[in-house]
Short mmCIF file of C-alpha atoms in Angstrom, two decimals:
data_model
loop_
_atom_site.label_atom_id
_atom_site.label_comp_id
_atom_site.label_asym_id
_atom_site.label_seq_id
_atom_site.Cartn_x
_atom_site.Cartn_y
_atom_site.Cartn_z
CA UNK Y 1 -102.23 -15.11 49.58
CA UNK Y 2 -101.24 -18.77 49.70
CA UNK Y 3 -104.12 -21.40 50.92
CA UNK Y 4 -103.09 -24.14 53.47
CA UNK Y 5 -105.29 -27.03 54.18
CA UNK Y 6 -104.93 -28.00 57.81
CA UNK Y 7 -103.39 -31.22 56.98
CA UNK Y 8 -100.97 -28.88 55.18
CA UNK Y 9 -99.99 -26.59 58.68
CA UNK Y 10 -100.00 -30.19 60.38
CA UNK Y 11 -97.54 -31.62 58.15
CA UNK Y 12 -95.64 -28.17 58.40
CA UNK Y 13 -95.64 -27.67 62.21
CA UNK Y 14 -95.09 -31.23 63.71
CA UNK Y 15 -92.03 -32.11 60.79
CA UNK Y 16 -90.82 -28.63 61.91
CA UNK Y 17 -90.50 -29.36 65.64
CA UNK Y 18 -88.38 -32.02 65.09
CA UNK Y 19 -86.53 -30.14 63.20
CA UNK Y 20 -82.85 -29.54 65.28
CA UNK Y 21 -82.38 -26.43 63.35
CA UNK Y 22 -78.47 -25.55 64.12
CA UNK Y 23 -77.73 -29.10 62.76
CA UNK Y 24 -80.29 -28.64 59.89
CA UNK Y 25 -79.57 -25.29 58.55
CA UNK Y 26 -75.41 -25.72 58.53
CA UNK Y 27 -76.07 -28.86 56.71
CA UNK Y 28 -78.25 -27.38 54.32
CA UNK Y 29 -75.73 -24.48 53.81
CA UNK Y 30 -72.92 -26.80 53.50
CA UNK Y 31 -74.53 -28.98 50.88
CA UNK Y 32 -75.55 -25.98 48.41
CA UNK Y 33 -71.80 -24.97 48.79
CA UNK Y 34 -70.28 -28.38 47.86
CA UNK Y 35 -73.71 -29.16 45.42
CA UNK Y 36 -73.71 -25.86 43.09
CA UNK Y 37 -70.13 -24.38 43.95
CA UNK Y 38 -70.65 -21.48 42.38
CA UNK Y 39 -72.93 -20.34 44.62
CA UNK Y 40 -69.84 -19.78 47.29
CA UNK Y 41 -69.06 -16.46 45.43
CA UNK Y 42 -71.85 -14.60 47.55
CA UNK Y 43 -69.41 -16.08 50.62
CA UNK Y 44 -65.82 -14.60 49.68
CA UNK Y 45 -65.24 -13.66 53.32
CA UNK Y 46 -66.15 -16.90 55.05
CA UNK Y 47 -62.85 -18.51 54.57
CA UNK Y 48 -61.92 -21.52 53.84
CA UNK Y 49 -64.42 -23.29 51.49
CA UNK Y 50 -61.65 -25.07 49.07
CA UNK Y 51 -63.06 -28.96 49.68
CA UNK Y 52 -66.62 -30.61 51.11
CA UNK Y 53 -64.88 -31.62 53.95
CA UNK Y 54 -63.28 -27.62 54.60
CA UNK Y 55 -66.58 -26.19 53.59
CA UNK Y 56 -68.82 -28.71 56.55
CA UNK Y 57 -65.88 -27.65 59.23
CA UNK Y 58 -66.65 -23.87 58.65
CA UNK Y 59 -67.35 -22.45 61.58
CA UNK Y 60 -69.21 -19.24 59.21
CA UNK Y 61 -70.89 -21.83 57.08
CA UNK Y 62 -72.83 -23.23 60.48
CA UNK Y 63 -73.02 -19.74 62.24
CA UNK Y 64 -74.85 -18.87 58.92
CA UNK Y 65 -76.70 -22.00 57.90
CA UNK Y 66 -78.11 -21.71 61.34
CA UNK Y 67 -79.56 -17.87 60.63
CA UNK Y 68 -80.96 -18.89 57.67
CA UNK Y 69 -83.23 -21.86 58.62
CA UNK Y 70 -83.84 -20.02 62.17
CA UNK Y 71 -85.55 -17.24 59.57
CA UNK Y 72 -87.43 -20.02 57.87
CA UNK Y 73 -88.91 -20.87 60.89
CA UNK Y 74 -90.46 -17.61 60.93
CA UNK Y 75 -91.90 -18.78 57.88
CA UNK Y 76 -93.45 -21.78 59.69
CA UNK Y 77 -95.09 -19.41 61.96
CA UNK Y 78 -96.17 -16.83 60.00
CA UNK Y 79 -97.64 -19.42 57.03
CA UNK Y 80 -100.82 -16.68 56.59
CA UNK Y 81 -98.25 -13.62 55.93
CA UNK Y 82 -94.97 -14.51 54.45
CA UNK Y 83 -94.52 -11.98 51.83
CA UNK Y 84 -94.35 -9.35 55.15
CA UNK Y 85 -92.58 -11.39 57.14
CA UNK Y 86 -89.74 -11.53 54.39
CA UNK Y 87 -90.19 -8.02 52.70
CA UNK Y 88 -86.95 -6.73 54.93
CA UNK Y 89 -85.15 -10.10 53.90
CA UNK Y 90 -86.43 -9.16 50.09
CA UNK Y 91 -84.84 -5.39 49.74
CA UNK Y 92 -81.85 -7.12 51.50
CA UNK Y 93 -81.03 -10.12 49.24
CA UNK Y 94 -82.26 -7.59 46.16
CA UNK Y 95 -80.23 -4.44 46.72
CA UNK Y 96 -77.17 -5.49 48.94
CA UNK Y 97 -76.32 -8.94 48.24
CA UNK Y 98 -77.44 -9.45 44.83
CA UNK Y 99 -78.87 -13.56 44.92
CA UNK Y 100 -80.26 -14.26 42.22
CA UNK Y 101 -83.73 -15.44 42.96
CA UNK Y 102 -83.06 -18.74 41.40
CA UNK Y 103 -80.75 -19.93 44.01
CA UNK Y 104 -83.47 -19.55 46.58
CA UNK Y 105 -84.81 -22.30 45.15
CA UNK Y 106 -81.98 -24.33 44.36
CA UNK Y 107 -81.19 -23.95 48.27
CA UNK Y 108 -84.93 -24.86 49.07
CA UNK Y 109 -84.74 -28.18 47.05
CA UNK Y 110 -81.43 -29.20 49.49
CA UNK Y 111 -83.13 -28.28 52.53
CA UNK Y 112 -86.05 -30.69 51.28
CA UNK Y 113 -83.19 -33.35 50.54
CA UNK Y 114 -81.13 -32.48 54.29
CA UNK Y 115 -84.86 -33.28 55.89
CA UNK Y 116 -85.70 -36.38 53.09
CA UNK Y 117 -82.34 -38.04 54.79
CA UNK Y 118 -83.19 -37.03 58.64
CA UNK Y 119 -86.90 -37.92 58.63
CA UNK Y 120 -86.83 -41.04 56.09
CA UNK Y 121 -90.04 -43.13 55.98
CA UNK Y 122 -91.83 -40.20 57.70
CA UNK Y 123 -90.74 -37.79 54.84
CA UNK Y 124 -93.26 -39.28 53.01
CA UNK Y 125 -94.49 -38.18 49.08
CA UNK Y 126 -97.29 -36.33 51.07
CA UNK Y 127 -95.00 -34.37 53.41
CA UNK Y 128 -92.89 -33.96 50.98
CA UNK Y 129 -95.42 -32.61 48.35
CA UNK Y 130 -96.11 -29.84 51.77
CA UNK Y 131 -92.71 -28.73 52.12
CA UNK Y 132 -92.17 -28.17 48.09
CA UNK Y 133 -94.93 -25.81 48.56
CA UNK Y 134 -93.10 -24.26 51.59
CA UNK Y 135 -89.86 -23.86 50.41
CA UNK Y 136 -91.52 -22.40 46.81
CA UNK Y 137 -93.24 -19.84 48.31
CA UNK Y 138 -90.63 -18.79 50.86
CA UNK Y 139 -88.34 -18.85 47.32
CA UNK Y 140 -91.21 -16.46 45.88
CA UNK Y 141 -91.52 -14.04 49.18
CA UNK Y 142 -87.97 -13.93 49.14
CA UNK Y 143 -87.75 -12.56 45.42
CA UNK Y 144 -91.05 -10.27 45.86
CA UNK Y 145 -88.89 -7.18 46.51
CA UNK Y 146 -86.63 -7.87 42.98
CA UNK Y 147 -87.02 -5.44 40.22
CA UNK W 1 -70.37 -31.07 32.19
CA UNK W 2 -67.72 -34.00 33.17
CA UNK W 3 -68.01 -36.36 35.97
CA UNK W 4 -64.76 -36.66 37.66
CA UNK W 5 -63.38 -40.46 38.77
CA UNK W 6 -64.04 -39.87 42.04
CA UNK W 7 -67.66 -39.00 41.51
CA UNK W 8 -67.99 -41.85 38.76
CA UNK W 9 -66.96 -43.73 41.64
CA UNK W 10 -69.33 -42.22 44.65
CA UNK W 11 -72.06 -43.12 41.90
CA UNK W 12 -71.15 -46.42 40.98
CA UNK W 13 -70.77 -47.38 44.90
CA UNK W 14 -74.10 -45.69 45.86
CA UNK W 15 -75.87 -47.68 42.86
CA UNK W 16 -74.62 -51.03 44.28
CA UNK W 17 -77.31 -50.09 47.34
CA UNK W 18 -80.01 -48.67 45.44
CA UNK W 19 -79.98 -51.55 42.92
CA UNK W 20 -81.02 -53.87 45.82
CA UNK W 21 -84.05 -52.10 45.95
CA UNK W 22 -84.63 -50.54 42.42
CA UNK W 23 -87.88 -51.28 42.04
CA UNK W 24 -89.04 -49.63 45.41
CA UNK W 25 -87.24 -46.61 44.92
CA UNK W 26 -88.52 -46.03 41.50
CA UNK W 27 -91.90 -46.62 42.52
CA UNK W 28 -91.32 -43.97 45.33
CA UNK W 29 -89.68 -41.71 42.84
CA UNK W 30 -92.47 -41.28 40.73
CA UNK W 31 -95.04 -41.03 43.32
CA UNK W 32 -93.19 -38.34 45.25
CA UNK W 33 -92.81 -36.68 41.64
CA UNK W 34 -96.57 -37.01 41.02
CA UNK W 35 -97.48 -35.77 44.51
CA UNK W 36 -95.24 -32.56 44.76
CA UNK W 37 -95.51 -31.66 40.87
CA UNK W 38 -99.12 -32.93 39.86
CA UNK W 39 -98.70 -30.95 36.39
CA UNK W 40 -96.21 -34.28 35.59
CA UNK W 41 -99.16 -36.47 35.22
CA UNK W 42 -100.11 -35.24 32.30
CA UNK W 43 -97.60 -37.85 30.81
CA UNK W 44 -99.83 -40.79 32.41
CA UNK W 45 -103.07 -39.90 31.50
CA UNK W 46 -103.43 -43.62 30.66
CA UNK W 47 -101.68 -44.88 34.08
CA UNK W 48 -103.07 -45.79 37.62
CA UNK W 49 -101.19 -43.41 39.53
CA UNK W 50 -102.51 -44.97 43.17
CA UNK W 51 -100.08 -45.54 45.43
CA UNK W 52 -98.66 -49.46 45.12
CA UNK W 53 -100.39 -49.59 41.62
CA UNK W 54 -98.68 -51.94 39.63
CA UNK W 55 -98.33 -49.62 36.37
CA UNK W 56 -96.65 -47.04 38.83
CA UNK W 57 -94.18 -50.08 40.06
CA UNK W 58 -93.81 -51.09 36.36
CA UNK W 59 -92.60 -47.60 35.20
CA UNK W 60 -90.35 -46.75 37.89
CA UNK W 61 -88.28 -50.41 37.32
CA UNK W 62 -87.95 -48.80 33.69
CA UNK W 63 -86.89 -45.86 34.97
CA UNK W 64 -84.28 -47.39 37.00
CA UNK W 65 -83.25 -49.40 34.89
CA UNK W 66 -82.40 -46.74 32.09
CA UNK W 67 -80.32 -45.30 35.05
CA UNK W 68 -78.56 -48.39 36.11
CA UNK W 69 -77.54 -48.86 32.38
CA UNK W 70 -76.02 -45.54 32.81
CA UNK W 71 -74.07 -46.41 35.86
CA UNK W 72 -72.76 -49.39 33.68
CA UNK W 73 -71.79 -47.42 31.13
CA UNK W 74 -70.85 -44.01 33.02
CA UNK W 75 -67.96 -43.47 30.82
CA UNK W 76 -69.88 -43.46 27.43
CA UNK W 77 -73.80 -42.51 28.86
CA UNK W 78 -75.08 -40.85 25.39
CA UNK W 79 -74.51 -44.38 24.08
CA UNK W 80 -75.96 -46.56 26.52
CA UNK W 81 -78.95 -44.52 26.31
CA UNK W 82 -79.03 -43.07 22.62
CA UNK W 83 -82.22 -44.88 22.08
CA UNK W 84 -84.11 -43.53 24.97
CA UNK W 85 -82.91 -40.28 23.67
CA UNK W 86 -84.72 -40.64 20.40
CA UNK W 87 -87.89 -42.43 22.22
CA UNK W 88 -87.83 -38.81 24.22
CA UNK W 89 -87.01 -36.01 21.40
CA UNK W 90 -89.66 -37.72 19.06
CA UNK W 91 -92.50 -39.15 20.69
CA UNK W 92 -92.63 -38.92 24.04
CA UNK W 93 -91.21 -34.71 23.88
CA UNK W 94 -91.44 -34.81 28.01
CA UNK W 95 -90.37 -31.36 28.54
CA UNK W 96 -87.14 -30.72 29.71
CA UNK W 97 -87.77 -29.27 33.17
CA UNK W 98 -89.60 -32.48 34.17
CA UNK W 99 -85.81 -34.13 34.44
CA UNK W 100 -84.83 -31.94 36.97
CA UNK W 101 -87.84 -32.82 39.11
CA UNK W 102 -87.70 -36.14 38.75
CA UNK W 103 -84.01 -35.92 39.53
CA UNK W 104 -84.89 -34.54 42.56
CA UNK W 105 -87.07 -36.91 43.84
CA UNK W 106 -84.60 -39.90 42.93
CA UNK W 107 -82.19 -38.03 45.20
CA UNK W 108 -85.03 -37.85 48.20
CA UNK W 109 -85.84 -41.59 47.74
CA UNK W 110 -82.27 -42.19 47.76
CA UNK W 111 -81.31 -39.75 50.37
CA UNK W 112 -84.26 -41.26 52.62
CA UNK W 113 -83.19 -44.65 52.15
CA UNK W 114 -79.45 -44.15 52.89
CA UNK W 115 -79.11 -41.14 54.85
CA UNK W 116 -75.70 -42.10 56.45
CA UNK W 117 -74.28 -42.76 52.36
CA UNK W 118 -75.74 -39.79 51.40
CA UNK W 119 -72.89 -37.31 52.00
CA UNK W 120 -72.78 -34.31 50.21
CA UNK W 121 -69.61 -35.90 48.12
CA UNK W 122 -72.14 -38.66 46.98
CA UNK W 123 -74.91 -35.83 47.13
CA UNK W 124 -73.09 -34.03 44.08
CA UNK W 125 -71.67 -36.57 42.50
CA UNK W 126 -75.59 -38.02 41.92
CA UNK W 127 -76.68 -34.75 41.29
CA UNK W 128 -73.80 -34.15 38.44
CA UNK W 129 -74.86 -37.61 37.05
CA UNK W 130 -78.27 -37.13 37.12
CA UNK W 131 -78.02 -33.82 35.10
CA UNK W 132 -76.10 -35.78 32.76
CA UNK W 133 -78.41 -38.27 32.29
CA UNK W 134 -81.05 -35.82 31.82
CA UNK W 135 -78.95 -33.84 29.95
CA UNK W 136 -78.62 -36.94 27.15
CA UNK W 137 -81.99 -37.38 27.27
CA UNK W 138 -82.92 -33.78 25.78
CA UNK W 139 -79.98 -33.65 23.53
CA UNK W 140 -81.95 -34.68 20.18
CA UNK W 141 -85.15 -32.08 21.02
CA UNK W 142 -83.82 -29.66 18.78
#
C-alpha cells in the first residue's frame, strides 16, 4: 500500500479543488492526442481527430477527457485504496480496450504538464514531486489487472 | 524522427521567451527533476542541490545552453552537439531514461512560465525536439 505524508494529501487535496476538471481533463485528452498521435488508434469512433485544432473542438474528446479525470478524482479520494478503487477500470482497459500500460503514464506526465501551465508558480518542484507520485501509482493501479 | 518546419518554427519562437530567462528555468528544471526523481542525484553527488544554490544555477545555464545551441542549429543538431555526445557516451554514461525526465521537467518550467504559448502545437513540437536532443545525446552509448 502506498504511504502519504500529510503534506503529501495536502498538496493532493487543495491543488485538486482548484482543479476545474471538465476544462482539465479535455485538455489533457486533447494534448496526448496531438502529443503521441498514435495513441488516437484506441479512438477510431470519435471522429474527427485529423489536426490539433479538429482534435481540441471534439466534442467526444471533452465528453471523454472529462470521464477520465472525473475517475482520477476518485483517486484523490480514495489515496489509502486505489488498487480497489481501479480494479473494475483494470479488467476494463486489460481485456476490452487493450492500452497498453505504458500510455497510462505517458497520459499522466500531460496531465502533470495541463496543471504545470494552470497553476504556475504554485505548481511548485514540491507539488509537483506529489502529483508524479499520484499519477505513477494511478498508472500502476490501472495496469494491476494486466497479465 | 524529423521535426517538421512548422515545429522547427513553434521551437525556435518559444526559445526566443525562454532565453530571456534561461538561467531561471534551468535552475527550476533541475530542481523539479531532483525533487520528483531523487534517484537522478546520483549524478551530483559532488553538487549542492539546495534550492537557489549556485552550483544548481550553474548547471542548469549549461544545460540551457546546450539546448539553445540546438535551437541555433535545429537543422543539423547531432553537429552542434557532437561533443556533448561524446562527453555523455564516455564519461559521464547518464543513463538514457534520465533524458526523458529531464525533458519533462523543461516542458513544466516552460509550460508554467508561458502557459498561454504553451499550446499543444508548441507542446509537441518541444516535445519532438526534446527527444531529439536527447536522442543525439545517447547516440554514441553503444
Amino acid at each position: 500500500m502506498v504511504h502519504w505524508s500529510a503534506e503529501e494529501k495536502q498538496l493532493i487535496t487543495s491543488l485538486w479543488s482548484k482543479v476545474n476538471v471538465e476544462e482539465c481533463g479535455a485538455e489533457a485528452l486533447a494534448r496526448l492526442l496531438i502529443v503521441y498521435p498514435w495513441t488516437q488508434r484506441f479512438f477510431d469512433n470519435f471522429g474527427n481527430l485529423s489536426s490539433p485544432t479538429a482534435i481540441l473542438g471534439n466534442p467526444k474528446v471533452r465528453a471523454h477527457g472529462k470521464k477520465v479525470l472525473t475517475s482520477f478524482g476518485e483517486a484523490v479520494k480514495n489515496l489509502d485504496n486505489l488498487k480497489a478503487t481501479y480494479s473494475k477500470l483494470s479488467e476494463l482497459h486489460c481485456e476490452k480496450l487493450h492500452v497498453d500500460p505504458e500510455n497510462f503514464r505517458l497520459l499522466g506526465d500531460i496531465l502533470i504538464i495541463v496543471l504545470a501551465a494552470h497553476f504556475a508558480k504554485d505548481f511548485t518542484p514540491a507539488c509537483q514531486a506529489t502529483w508524479q507520485k499520484l499519477v505513477g501509482v494511478v498508472a500502476h493501479a490501472l495496469a494491476y489487472k494486466y497479465h | 524522427m524529423t521535426l517538421t518546419q512548422a515545429e522547427k518554427a513553434a521551437v525556435i519562437a518559444i526559445w526566443a521567451k525562454v532565453a530571456t530567462q534561461a538561467d531561471a528555468i534551468g535552475a527550476e528544471s533541475l530542481e523539479r527533476l531532483f525533487c520528483s526523481y531523487p534517484q537522478t542525484k546520483t549524478y551530483f553527488p559532488h553538487f549542492d542541490l539546495s534550492q537557489g544554490s549556485a552550483q544548481l544555477r550553474g548547471h542548469g545555464s549549461k544545460v540551457m545552453n546546450a539546448i539553445g545551441e540546438a535551437v541555433k542549429h535545429i537543422d543539423d543538431i547531432r553537429g552542434a552537439l557532437a561533443k556533448l555526445s561524446e562527453l555523455h557516451a564516455y564519461i559521464l554514461r547518464v543513463d538514457p531514461v534520465n533524458f526523458k525526465l529531464l525533458s519533462h521537467c523543461i516542458l513544466c518550467s516552460v509550460a508554467a512560465r508561458y502557459p498561454s504559448d504553451f499550446t499543444p502545437e508548441v507542446h509537441a513540437a518541444w516535445d519532438k525536439f526534446l527527444s531529439s536532443v536527447s536522442s543525439v545525446l545517447t547516440e554514441k552509448y553503444r
